[in-house]
Amino acid sequence: MPPLAALPRFVGLLAVWVVIGGADLKGLAVGAATAAIATWFSLRLLPAGVLQLRPLPLLGLLLRYPLQALRAGTEVACRAFDLRLSPGFVPYAPVTAPSVQRDAFLTWSSLQPGTLPAGEDEVSGAVAIHALDVTQPVAASMAAEEARFARIFRG
Amino acid sequence: MSLLADAFTVLAVLAGLFFLAAGTLGLLRFPDTLSRLHALTKADGLGLGLIVLGLMPQAGSLLGALKLLLVWALAMLAGATVGQMIARIARRESQ
């Protein structure tokens, strides 16, 4: 693996170690070794350059998340009290072709209000989205979120 | 200032506990596995987030506050990943 590609990931993982374990010297030696091993695994699982992120749209998406979490949590809490449920599956065909980007989007969408991806439909190939209320515009909100999510990637 | 931070902590933690309780209620009352997953990933995620937010002013250092934030981020990432996998299996088994 080229050292330059490994460096940002190593620094990021070491930063995670410092946040969790503190920055004392003894701990840092173990942390550096752990971060090096984690970097090796990380690059094996997701080679450098596969996901090229654009920092500003990514920041916008992350800053928007707490509001989305508030909406999602409040919606579920309300439904837990009044049991206004109409659960079911809504087929959704993502614009993004099967890839790491698509998997990342589906993971992200499982944290969005009212949607939970539950695998692909074998016949149509569309992703089955489980919704607590299928009368809501689930597919439209997935499409809007996918467009927003796609902006964080270059190219 | 300390009183204000303490009041913020109490309010945010209470709100967090409310959402955790609502998530548990959803887990008990929702009719199927997939609906229950919404309760676990969304209401509980918000509950934990509010508790973390409330505890941040009490962390004593920036590193302590970042650690709390990281705990929440890791819990959300794990919830989103595992929730999807369980949903996939639950849908397959219900067919």
XYZ file of C-alpha atoms in Angstrom, chain A residues 4-155:
152
model
C 0.711 8.482 1.380
C -2.680 6.794 1.000
C -2.341 5.156 4.419
C -1.314 8.308 6.292
C -4.681 10.150 6.504
C -6.427 6.976 7.647
C -3.706 6.219 10.204
C -3.959 9.766 11.587
C -7.763 9.513 11.765
C -7.677 6.168 13.579
C -4.978 7.393 15.967
C -7.164 10.431 16.700
C -10.019 8.061 17.601
C -7.634 6.222 19.935
C -6.558 9.485 21.600
C -10.186 10.547 22.103
C -11.072 7.196 23.704
C -7.872 6.330 25.567
C -6.239 9.702 26.255
C -2.918 11.093 25.061
C -0.382 9.799 27.617
C 2.873 8.469 26.149
C 2.556 4.812 27.225
C -0.956 4.627 25.819
C 0.132 6.356 22.612
C 2.671 3.609 21.835
C -0.057 0.962 22.030
C -2.421 3.313 20.191
C 0.016 3.826 17.304
C 0.483 0.053 16.891
C -3.290 -0.504 17.052
C -3.946 2.326 14.586
C -1.360 0.841 12.187
C -3.083 -2.572 12.267
C -6.503 -0.943 11.930
C -5.227 1.095 8.948
C -4.037 -2.086 7.228
C -7.468 -3.716 7.700
C -9.232 -0.516 6.704
C -7.298 -0.259 3.434
C -7.940 -3.939 2.685
C -11.673 -3.482 3.202
C -11.946 -0.077 1.538
C -8.983 0.746 -0.732
C -7.877 4.386 -0.918
C -9.668 6.412 -3.571
C -12.839 4.285 -3.711
C -14.778 6.903 -1.743
C -13.679 10.430 -2.649
C -15.542 12.786 -0.388
C -16.284 16.492 -0.805
C -15.765 18.095 2.629
C -18.372 20.891 2.466
C -21.397 18.825 1.343
C -20.323 16.156 3.877
C -20.249 18.760 6.638
C -23.694 20.009 5.540
C -25.083 16.468 5.657
C -23.612 15.809 9.114
C -24.846 19.130 10.504
C -28.333 18.363 9.204
C -28.310 14.968 10.900
C -29.227 16.009 14.487
C -32.434 17.593 13.152
C -33.228 14.429 11.186
C -32.532 12.311 14.291
C -34.921 14.541 16.265
C -37.631 14.107 13.610
C -37.081 10.348 13.349
C -37.036 9.783 17.123
C -40.065 12.014 17.757
C -42.058 10.262 15.021
C -41.329 6.805 16.444
C -42.041 7.995 20.011
C -45.440 9.433 18.968
C -46.361 6.218 17.183
C -45.288 4.147 20.214
C -47.863 6.053 22.272
C -50.809 6.299 19.876
C -50.049 3.203 17.708
C -50.948 5.060 14.473
C -49.215 2.450 12.341
C -49.553 1.283 8.813
C -46.361 -0.752 8.447
C -45.233 -2.319 5.214
C -42.683 -2.344 2.423
C -42.210 0.293 -0.233
C -40.044 -0.684 -3.236
C -37.362 1.872 -4.034
C -34.971 1.720 -6.984
C -31.870 3.754 -6.057
C -30.314 5.882 -8.809
C -26.844 4.822 -7.601
C -25.662 1.512 -9.072
C -24.726 -1.272 -6.610
C -21.473 -0.017 -5.044
C -19.898 1.122 -1.789
C -21.636 4.492 -2.292
C -25.022 2.785 -2.518
C -24.357 0.700 0.602
C -23.295 3.862 2.434
C -26.505 5.602 1.352
C -28.694 2.697 2.488
C -26.962 2.678 5.873
C -27.489 6.440 6.121
C -31.152 6.108 5.119
C -31.786 3.623 7.942
C -31.206 6.560 10.322
C -33.661 8.823 8.489
C -37.262 9.356 9.632
C -39.599 6.477 8.835
C -37.341 4.370 6.604
C -35.429 1.129 7.122
C -33.867 -0.678 4.122
C -34.532 -4.417 4.360
C -32.607 -5.887 1.430
C -33.216 -6.124 -2.272
C -36.257 -7.649 -3.904
C -35.064 -10.709 -5.829
C -37.530 -10.190 -8.692
C -37.427 -6.435 -9.359
C -33.987 -5.644 -7.918
C -35.481 -2.670 -6.047
C -34.606 -2.147 -2.399
C -37.449 -3.034 -0.036
C -37.846 -0.101 2.350
C -39.735 -0.878 5.516
C -41.870 2.045 6.667
C -43.991 2.505 9.782
C -46.577 4.297 7.656
C -46.747 3.341 3.986
C -49.247 6.146 3.306
C -46.382 8.642 3.726
C -44.340 9.614 0.596
C -41.538 7.179 1.442
C -40.086 6.757 -2.070
C -40.044 10.533 -2.646
C -38.226 11.208 0.612
C -35.719 8.426 -0.179
C -35.081 9.984 -3.615
C -34.533 13.447 -2.080
C -32.160 12.007 0.519
C -30.265 10.034 -2.118
C -29.753 13.186 -4.196
C -28.478 15.015 -1.111
C -26.227 12.089 -0.185
C -24.783 11.778 -3.727
C -23.436 15.355 -3.469
C -20.881 14.316 -0.830
C -18.968 12.235 -3.409
C -16.661 13.580 -6.100
C -17.336 12.648 -9.704
